[in-house]
mmCIF file of C-alpha atoms in Angstrom:
data_model
loop_
_atom_site.group_PDB
_atom_site.id
_atom_site.type_symbol
_atom_site.label_atom_id
_atom_site.label_comp_id
_atom_site.label_asym_id
_atom_site.label_seq_id
_atom_site.Cartn_x
_atom_site.Cartn_y
_atom_site.Cartn_z
ATOM 1 C CA MET A 1 66.346 172.846 114.703
ATOM 2 C CA ARG A 2 64.695 171.447 111.589
ATOM 3 C CA GLN A 3 61.254 172.449 110.414
ATOM 4 C CA LEU A 4 59.869 169.625 108.304
ATOM 5 C CA VAL A 5 56.784 169.891 106.105
ATOM 6 C CA ILE A 6 55.080 166.645 105.062
ATOM 7 C CA GLY A 7 52.921 166.286 101.964
ATOM 8 C CA ASP A 8 49.664 164.409 101.403
ATOM 9 C CA ILE A 9 49.588 160.826 102.757
ATOM 10 C CA HIS A 10 46.152 159.451 101.742
ATOM 11 C CA GLY A 11 46.142 156.385 103.966
ATOM 12 C CA GLY A 12 49.627 155.324 102.853
ATOM 13 C CA LEU A 13 50.970 154.660 106.341
ATOM 14 C CA ARG A 14 53.814 152.485 105.049
ATOM 15 C CA GLY A 15 55.065 155.370 102.933
ATOM 16 C CA LEU A 16 54.804 157.797 105.841
ATOM 17 C CA GLN A 17 56.715 155.497 108.186
ATOM 18 C CA GLN A 18 59.368 154.878 105.538
ATOM 19 C CA VAL A 19 60.008 158.561 104.824
ATOM 20 C CA LEU A 20 60.064 159.418 108.530
ATOM 21 C CA ASP A 21 62.689 156.725 109.066
ATOM 22 C CA ARG A 22 64.730 158.215 106.225
ATOM 23 C CA CYS A 23 64.682 161.732 107.683
ATOM 24 C CA ASP A 24 65.670 160.362 111.133
ATOM 25 C CA PRO A 25 63.419 162.455 113.433
ATOM 26 C CA LYS A 26 65.090 164.392 116.231
ATOM 27 C CA ALA A 27 63.485 165.499 119.481
ATOM 28 C CA GLU A 28 63.900 169.171 118.586
ATOM 29 C CA ASP A 29 62.328 168.882 115.106
ATOM 30 C CA THR A 30 58.993 170.459 114.235
ATOM 31 C CA PHE A 31 56.742 168.529 111.842
ATOM 32 C CA ILE A 32 54.088 170.375 109.843
ATOM 33 C CA PHE A 33 51.637 168.097 108.041
ATOM 34 C CA VAL A 34 49.684 169.828 105.252
ATOM 35 C CA GLY A 35 46.676 167.494 105.371
ATOM 36 C CA ASP A 36 44.910 164.698 103.517
ATOM 37 C CA TYR A 37 45.900 161.947 105.903
ATOM 38 C CA VAL A 38 43.106 159.689 104.632
ATOM 39 C CA ASP A 39 41.267 158.421 101.521
ATOM 40 C CA GLY A 40 43.356 156.327 99.168
ATOM 41 C CA TRP A 41 45.300 153.358 100.466
ATOM 42 C CA SER A 42 43.874 150.911 102.999
ATOM 43 C CA GLU A 43 45.375 152.347 106.193
ATOM 44 C CA SER A 44 43.551 155.647 106.685
ATOM 45 C CA ALA A 45 42.420 155.055 110.270
ATOM 46 C CA GLU A 46 45.785 153.468 111.054
ATOM 47 C CA THR A 47 47.540 156.571 109.673
ATOM 48 C CA VAL A 48 45.581 158.865 111.978
ATOM 49 C CA SER A 49 46.270 156.588 114.967
ATOM 50 C CA PHE A 50 49.965 156.715 114.090
ATOM 51 C CA LEU A 51 49.910 160.513 113.833
ATOM 52 C CA ILE A 52 48.198 160.855 117.205
ATOM 53 C CA SER A 53 50.884 158.676 118.766
ATOM 54 C CA PHE A 54 53.688 160.445 116.864
ATOM 55 C CA SER A 55 52.514 163.840 118.144
ATOM 56 C CA GLU A 56 52.936 162.637 121.730
ATOM 57 C CA ARG A 57 56.689 162.357 121.102
ATOM 58 C CA HIS A 58 57.273 165.188 118.625
ATOM 59 C CA ASN A 59 56.226 168.782 118.087
ATOM 60 C CA CYS A 60 53.581 168.621 115.355
ATOM 61 C CA VAL A 61 51.271 170.988 113.497
ATOM 62 C CA PHE A 62 48.389 169.263 111.731
ATOM 63 C CA ILE A 63 46.672 171.134 108.894
ATOM 64 C CA ARG A 64 43.161 170.231 107.737
ATOM 65 C CA GLY A 65 42.796 168.792 104.229
ATOM 66 C CA ASN A 66 39.579 168.453 102.260
ATOM 67 C CA HIS A 67 39.621 164.653 102.609
ATOM 68 C CA ASP A 68 40.099 164.949 106.365
ATOM 69 C CA GLU A 69 36.981 167.104 106.568
ATOM 70 C CA LEU A 70 35.002 164.585 104.511
ATOM 71 C CA VAL A 71 36.021 161.690 106.767
ATOM 72 C CA TYR A 72 35.212 163.784 109.830
ATOM 73 C CA LYS A 73 31.693 164.399 108.521
ATOM 74 C CA PHE A 74 31.316 160.664 107.925
ATOM 75 C CA LEU A 75 32.388 159.840 111.480
ATOM 76 C CA LYS A 76 30.542 162.677 113.193
ATOM 77 C CA GLU A 77 27.361 162.916 111.132
ATOM 78 C CA GLY A 78 27.188 159.648 109.179
ATOM 79 C CA ASP A 79 27.575 161.592 105.932
ATOM 80 C CA HIS A 80 28.014 159.177 102.995
ATOM 81 C CA ASN A 81 28.892 161.818 100.405
ATOM 82 C CA PRO A 82 28.814 159.916 97.074
ATOM 83 C CA VAL A 83 31.589 162.024 95.544
ATOM 84 C CA TRP A 84 33.759 161.330 98.595
ATOM 85 C CA LEU A 85 33.102 157.593 98.314
ATOM 86 C CA GLN A 86 34.237 157.666 94.672
ATOM 87 C CA HIS A 87 37.468 159.527 95.507
ATOM 88 C CA GLY A 88 38.978 157.374 98.225
ATOM 89 C CA GLY A 89 36.152 157.388 100.742
ATOM 90 C CA GLU A 90 35.379 153.690 100.404
ATOM 91 C CA SER A 91 38.889 152.806 101.602
ATOM 92 C CA SER A 92 38.537 155.070 104.654
ATOM 93 C CA LYS A 93 35.107 153.684 105.428
ATOM 94 C CA ALA A 94 36.513 150.132 105.400
ATOM 95 C CA SER A 95 39.490 151.149 107.507
ATOM 96 C CA TYR A 96 37.324 152.815 110.150
ATOM 97 C CA ALA A 97 35.079 149.753 110.368
ATOM 98 C CA LYS A 98 37.938 148.081 112.282
ATOM 99 C CA LEU A 99 38.023 150.712 115.049
ATOM 100 C CA SER A 100 36.148 150.671 118.339
ATOM 101 C CA GLU A 101 33.764 153.515 119.168
ATOM 102 C CA ALA A 102 36.264 154.817 121.739
ATOM 103 C CA GLU A 103 38.995 154.947 119.108
ATOM 104 C CA LYS A 104 36.683 156.714 116.672
ATOM 105 C CA GLU A 105 35.932 159.356 119.310
ATOM 106 C CA LYS A 106 39.651 159.962 119.727
ATOM 107 C CA HIS A 107 39.960 160.411 115.972
ATOM 108 C CA ILE A 108 36.992 162.779 115.866
ATOM 109 C CA LEU A 109 38.803 164.956 118.399
ATOM 110 C CA PHE A 110 41.936 164.846 116.216
ATOM 111 C CA TYR A 111 39.943 166.049 113.197
ATOM 112 C CA GLU A 112 38.263 168.799 115.226
ATOM 113 C CA ASN A 113 41.642 170.098 116.379
ATOM 114 C CA LEU A 114 43.148 170.367 112.894
ATOM 115 C CA LYS A 115 44.217 173.869 111.854
ATOM 116 C CA ASN A 116 42.987 175.504 108.669
ATOM 117 C CA PHE A 117 46.376 177.191 108.257
ATOM 118 C CA HIS A 118 49.543 177.999 110.166
ATOM 119 C CA VAL A 119 52.004 180.897 109.957
ATOM 120 C CA ASP A 120 55.439 180.346 111.496
ATOM 121 C CA ASP A 121 57.838 182.845 113.089
ATOM 122 C CA ALA A 122 59.535 183.456 109.724
ATOM 123 C CA ASN A 123 56.221 184.473 108.083
ATOM 124 C CA ARG A 124 55.885 181.239 106.139
ATOM 125 C CA LEU A 125 52.309 180.094 105.521
ATOM 126 C CA TYR A 126 51.233 176.448 105.584
ATOM 127 C CA LEU A 127 47.811 175.313 104.384
ATOM 128 C CA HIS A 128 46.376 172.424 102.448
ATOM 129 C CA ALA A 129 45.206 174.006 99.214
ATOM 130 C CA GLY A 130 45.372 177.768 98.808
ATOM 131 C CA PHE A 131 43.601 181.053 99.419
ATOM 132 C CA THR A 132 41.899 183.664 97.280
ATOM 133 C CA ASN A 133 41.646 186.753 99.471
ATOM 134 C CA LEU A 134 44.245 189.424 98.682
ATOM 135 C CA HIS A 135 44.768 189.931 102.427
ATOM 136 C CA GLY A 136 45.399 186.277 103.235
ATOM 137 C CA PRO A 137 43.526 183.219 104.522
ATOM 138 C CA HIS A 138 42.454 184.971 107.722
ATOM 139 C CA TYR A 139 40.050 187.015 105.585
ATOM 140 C CA GLU A 140 38.455 184.275 103.475
ATOM 141 C CA TYR A 141 34.679 184.719 103.381
ATOM 142 C CA TYR A 142 34.291 180.932 103.206
ATOM 143 C CA PRO A 143 36.777 179.433 105.707
ATOM 144 C CA ASN A 144 36.782 176.010 104.011
ATOM 145 C CA MET A 145 38.226 177.619 100.864
ATOM 146 C CA VAL A 146 41.730 177.045 102.254
ATOM 147 C CA TYR A 147 41.445 173.275 101.902
ATOM 148 C CA TRP A 148 39.655 173.252 98.529
ATOM 149 C CA ASP A 149 41.178 176.097 96.485
ATOM 150 C CA ARG A 150 43.321 175.317 93.431
ATOM 151 C CA THR A 151 43.590 178.836 92.024
ATOM 152 C CA LEU A 152 46.731 179.713 94.001
ATOM 153 C CA TRP A 153 48.656 176.797 92.517
ATOM 154 C CA GLU A 154 47.203 177.362 89.044
ATOM 155 C CA MET A 155 48.209 181.019 89.249
ATOM 156 C CA VAL A 156 51.847 180.389 90.157
ATOM 157 C CA CYS A 157 52.132 177.670 87.507
ATOM 158 C CA ALA A 158 50.914 180.159 84.882
ATOM 159 C CA LEU A 159 52.915 183.114 86.213
ATOM 160 C CA ASP A 160 55.629 184.622 84.019
ATOM 161 C CA PRO A 161 58.844 183.592 85.847
ATOM 162 C CA ASN A 162 60.448 186.876 84.803
ATOM 163 C CA LEU A 163 57.998 188.910 86.894
ATOM 164 C CA THR A 164 59.477 190.277 90.122
ATOM 165 C CA PRO A 165 57.600 191.327 93.287
ATOM 166 C CA ASP A 166 58.252 194.954 92.311
ATOM 167 C CA ASP A 167 56.368 194.551 89.054
ATOM 168 C CA GLU A 168 52.913 196.127 88.886
ATOM 169 C CA ALA A 169 51.439 192.871 87.554
ATOM 170 C CA TYR A 170 52.923 190.660 90.300
ATOM 171 C CA PRO A 171 50.050 189.004 92.251
ATOM 172 C CA LYS A 172 49.437 190.716 95.563
ATOM 173 C CA ARG A 173 48.653 187.370 97.245
ATOM 174 C CA LEU A 174 52.263 186.337 96.765
ATOM 175 C CA LYS A 175 53.656 189.374 98.605
ATOM 176 C CA LEU A 176 52.023 188.511 101.926
ATOM 177 C CA TYR A 177 54.337 185.698 103.022
ATOM 178 C CA LYS A 178 57.975 184.777 102.711
ATOM 179 C CA GLU A 179 56.907 181.368 101.380
ATOM 180 C CA VAL A 180 53.712 179.337 101.128
ATOM 181 C CA TYR A 181 53.604 175.547 101.545
ATOM 182 C CA ILE A 182 50.670 173.591 100.132
ATOM 183 C CA GLY A 183 49.551 170.111 99.079
ATOM 184 C CA HIS A 184 46.210 169.179 97.480
ATOM 185 C CA THR A 185 47.212 169.182 93.788
ATOM 186 C CA PRO A 186 49.830 166.504 93.010
ATOM 187 C CA VAL A 187 52.931 167.806 91.240
ATOM 188 C CA THR A 188 52.821 164.613 89.178
ATOM 189 C CA ARG A 189 50.176 166.443 87.121
ATOM 190 C CA ILE A 190 52.963 168.641 85.765
ATOM 191 C CA GLY A 191 55.356 165.743 85.341
ATOM 192 C CA GLU A 192 57.279 166.165 88.602
ATOM 193 C CA THR A 193 57.963 163.696 91.411
ATOM 194 C CA LYS A 194 59.633 165.958 94.004
ATOM 195 C CA PRO A 195 58.317 169.075 95.779
ATOM 196 C CA VAL A 196 58.077 171.969 93.331
ATOM 197 C CA LYS A 197 58.553 175.696 93.875
ATOM 198 C CA LYS A 198 56.641 178.179 91.715
ATOM 199 C CA ALA A 199 57.179 181.841 92.663
ATOM 200 C CA THR A 200 56.922 181.788 96.491
ATOM 201 C CA VAL A 201 54.752 178.654 96.640
ATOM 202 C CA TRP A 202 56.097 175.191 97.439
ATOM 203 C CA ASN A 203 53.853 172.252 96.564
ATOM 204 C CA VAL A 204 54.788 169.166 98.608
ATOM 205 C CA ASP A 205 52.027 166.844 97.356
ATOM 206 C CA THR A 206 54.050 164.375 95.305
ATOM 207 C CA GLY A 207 51.136 162.120 94.417
ATOM 208 C CA ALA A 208 51.193 159.518 97.187
ATOM 209 C CA ALA A 209 47.530 158.696 96.525
ATOM 210 C CA PHE A 210 48.377 157.707 92.969
ATOM 211 C CA LYS A 211 51.832 156.694 91.666
ATOM 212 C CA GLY A 212 54.091 158.983 93.714
ATOM 213 C CA PRO A 213 55.873 158.980 97.085
ATOM 214 C CA VAL A 214 55.235 160.694 100.410
ATOM 215 C CA SER A 215 57.656 163.613 100.703
ATOM 216 C CA ILE A 216 59.230 165.604 103.523
ATOM 217 C CA LEU A 217 60.891 168.979 102.884
ATOM 218 C CA GLU A 218 63.022 170.862 105.408
ATOM 219 C CA VAL A 219 61.967 174.467 104.943
ATOM 220 C CA ASN A 220 65.298 176.106 105.796
ATOM 221 C CA SER A 221 67.776 173.951 103.889
ATOM 222 C CA LYS A 222 65.260 172.603 101.331
ATOM 223 C CA GLU A 223 66.653 169.096 101.906
ATOM 224 C CA CYS A 224 64.108 166.515 100.765
ATOM 225 C CA TRP A 225 63.358 162.942 101.775
ATOM 226 C CA GLN A 226 60.930 160.631 99.999
ATOM 227 C CA SER A 227 59.393 157.216 100.457
ATOM 228 C CA ASP A 228 59.304 154.675 97.696
ATOM 229 C CA PRO A 229 56.317 155.216 95.387
ATOM 230 C CA VAL A 230 53.498 154.350 97.767
ATOM 231 C CA TRP A 231 51.724 152.058 95.306
ATOM 232 C CA THR A 232 54.747 149.713 95.435
ATOM 233 C CA LEU A 233 54.208 149.347 99.194
ATOM 234 C CA TYR A 234 50.592 148.240 98.639
ATOM 235 C CA PRO A 235 51.037 145.824 95.709
ATOM 236 C CA ASN A 236 47.541 144.334 95.969
ATOM 237 C CA GLU A 237 45.702 147.678 96.043
ATOM 238 C CA ASN A 238 44.795 150.387 93.546
ATOM 239 C CA GLY A 239 44.745 153.426 95.816
ATOM 240 C CA ARG A 240 43.091 156.176 93.803
ATOM 241 C CA ASN A 241 44.527 154.974 90.497
#
């Protein structure tokens, strides 16, 4: 049985469909999406509709991303956060204008049922961004930290690769889980285009909102599938570029 983790999508439905076709989903597969389904390319609402339908045929875990929370607040409370609008929100707003009120209610329920984090049977943690508490995300004083934090990824990028878990200076956060899977900060910022492992942390955000692809990583074998760079699938759009 494969356990497949999917990186940030940002409204790039064509990229998501392409990479799913390439990994050839099986009935027994589990799909863990690390969030940010919306805000970027023009098909944010369509992406969520697709995911709702996909989850009716496959075992899925949907993690909450910061952009998903922002769109939820827009739909639920009419929140027109100006920073959100500048960072992909306008595209989601336009996409949701095409939906009926009944469809929007179904999406609101989807957003409300997203998980802040997930721990599997092998003690692998999945969350959108990171966590700061030395005892894990369950103990965060501010629960929304797990879909906004960048310090976990910054820490492992700066960590001396020669440090071992037995070393006194090894970060205690990294000893809690066998592996941690995140998105949120595109690996393209460090010049990479495929999922990157730093210490025990795997970052599967390969920059789909910008110039990169949507990626799927199988957590046991570490086999990887990718879409074409998503911007090439939306030639008349800018995404978040």
